[in-house]
Amino acid sequence: MNILLLGSGGRESALAWKMAQSPLLDKLFIAPGNGGTSQYGTNVAMSPLDFEAIDAFVTENGIDMIVAGNEDPLVAGLYDYFEDKPVKVCGPSKAGAALEGSKDFAKRFMQANGIPTARYRSFNASTLAEGKEFLASLNPPYVLKADGLAAGKGVLIIDSLEEAQKALEEMLAGMFGKSSATVVVEEFLSGIECSVFVLTDGEGGYRVLPVAKDYKRIGEGDTGLNTGGMGAVSPVIFADEEFMAKVDARIIKPTIKGLRDAGIVYRGFIFLGLINVGGEPMVIEYNVRMGDPETEAVMLRVDSDLVELLDAAASGALGDLELRHSPDPAVTVMMVSEGYPGSYPKGREITGLESVEESIPFHAGTAVDADGRLVTSGGRVISVSSTGKDIADALAKSYRSIEKIKFDGKYSRRDIGADLMALASKKN
Ligand SMILES: Nc1ncnc2c1ncn2[C@@H]1O[C@H](COP(=O)(O)OP(=O)(O)O)[C@@H](O)[C@H]1O
Ligand SMILES: [Mg+2]
C-alpha cells in the first residue's frame, strides 16, 4: 500500500517512523516533511492545503491512502474533496473536523450529547453586553476562547473581571481575526489534564490508544508562555481503569454516537483534551488529529501495525482488529530554539544525532540546507523519545540523548513528567 502523509512536525516524524515498520507499506511519501522524515519515506514539496496538487500526486503515484497529520487540511475539507475519488482519507469529513475548527460547535455538540464539559455561553459582536454580564456571573479566573483555529493562541485565561470583559470586547473586535468573531466564555475547571486518543472507523468501531500528558508552557513548573508542547509522557497515573471506564461511558461512546446520529462521517483520530476534576473526566476540547508531542511518546508504546489500523479505520472496518500496546512507559522531551515561542534564529547546524543510542530523535523543525547540512528551521527542533522500565528511567535516557545532540541555543525543560512522578510517589 502507498501512503501520503501530510505534515512536517515531530508528530509526522513519529507517524512515519511507525508506518515504515509495517510490512503492508510499499511507498511512503511525506508532504512536505522535514529534515528527518526522509529516513522513513520520500519528502514531497507540496502544501497539505493544495488539494489539486495532492490530487495530481495521488494519481501519478498510485496513492492508496492519505493520512492528515494536522488539522488544517481536515478543517479545510480534505476528506470531502477526495470522497468520490479512488483514494482513502484517514481523517474526519469537514463537518466532523468542526469539532476542532469551531469551539462553539464542539460545545453545542457536547451539550446536545450530554458529554461533561465546562458550563459556557457563546457571544458575537451583537451580544457583547450579554457576554460581559455572563462573565460577571462567573467566578474567576475567566476562560475566553476564540471560536475558530488560532494556532493554539486563541484561549485567554484572565484573573480580573474587568480585564476579561475588555478582552472579550477586543476578541470580538478581531484580536484573532475571523477566528474570534465568535467567542466561547466558559467556567474555569481545576484539575490535571491528559490527552486521550481514539481511532474510529465511522461505523461505530473504535480503539483507544495509550493515554498521554503534554507540557505546554516554555518554563519549568509550567510557567511562562504557551508553546506547541515541550514534552509528553505516557501512561498517565490517574488515568487508571476506573477513570478510563468513565471516559469511555461518558465521553467516547456518546461522542461516537453523537457523530453518527448527526450523520457526520468520521474515520480517523479523535483527540480528547480532558481534565480530571476530582476523579471525574471533563472535556476541555476536541482535536481531530493526534497531539504533538504526545504522538512522539505514544507511538513508542503501540505494538500493533499502524498502517493496518489506519487503513481499517479509513475503510470503515476496524472490526475486531486489536490495538496492542506495551505496558512500558514512553516519554518525549522537546529540544527547542532559543527565543521560542517568541522569535528565534533558524539555520543553526545540528550535530551529534548519530551518537544517540538510547532514544529516538524525531525531527520537528529541521531542514537540510543548500550545503547538505542538517539545520534548525523551526522553534521546536527535535523531539527526543525514549521508553524505559518507568517514567524516570525513560526520561533519564532522553536527557542523556539531549546532551549528545548539539545546536547553538538549544533549550529543553528539565521537569517533564515531574508532576506525575510526584503523584505516583504520594500514592505509594
Ligand atoms: N474551562 C477551562 N478551565 C480551565 N482551564 C482551561 C479551560 N479551557 C481551557 N483551559 C486551558 O487552556 C488550554 C487551551 O485550551 P484549549 O481549549 O485546549 O484550546 P487550544 O488548545 O485550541 O488553545 C487548555 O489546555 C487548558 O490548560
Ligand atoms: Mg488544547
Coordinates of C-alpha atoms and ligand atoms in Angstrom, one line a residue, residues 100 103 107 118 143 145 151-155 157 186-190 193 216 226 275 284-285 287 289, ligand 1:
E100 CA -11.7 21.3 16.4
K103 CA -15.1 25.6 19.6
K107 CA -19.6 22.9 22.9
A118 CA -17.4 23.3 31.4
V143 CA -11.8 31.5 30.3
K145 CA -11.9 31.1 23.7
A151 CA -2.7 28.1 16.2
G152 CA -3.0 27.3 19.9
K153 CA -3.1 31.0 20.9
G154 CA -6.8 31.7 20.9
V155 CA -7.5 30.9 24.6
I157 CA -7.4 32.8 31.0
E186 CA -16.7 29.2 30.0
E187 CA -16.4 28.3 33.6
F188 CA -12.8 27.5 34.8
L189 CA -12.2 23.9 35.8
S190 CA -9.4 22.9 38.2
E193 CA -5.2 17.5 32.1
K216 CA 2.6 23.2 27.2
N226 CA 2.4 28.6 25.9
I275 CA -9.3 17.4 32.7
I284 CA -11.6 20.8 27.6
E285 CA -11.6 20.4 23.9
N287 CA -8.9 17.9 18.3
R289 CA -5.8 14.5 14.8
Ligands
LIG1 N1 -12.6 25.6 31.1 C1 -11.3 25.6 31.4 N2 -10.8 25.5 32.7 C2 -9.5 25.5 32.9 N3 -8.5 25.6 32.0 C3 -8.9 25.6 30.7 C4 -10.3 25.6 30.3 N4 -10.3 25.7 29.0 C5 -9.1 25.7 28.6 N5 -8.2 25.7 29.6 C6 -6.7 25.7 29.5 O1 -6.3 26.3 28.3 C7 -5.7 25.4 27.4 C8 -6.0 25.7 26.0 O2 -7.4 25.5 25.8 P1 -8.0 24.6 24.7 O3 -9.4 24.6 24.8 O4 -7.3 23.2 24.7 O5 -7.6 25.4 23.4 P2 -6.4 25.3 22.3 O6 -5.7 24.0 22.5 O7 -7.1 25.3 21.0 O8 -5.6 26.5 22.5 C9 -6.1 24.0 28.0 O9 -5.1 23.0 27.7 C10 -6.2 24.3 29.4 O10 -4.9 24.3 30.1

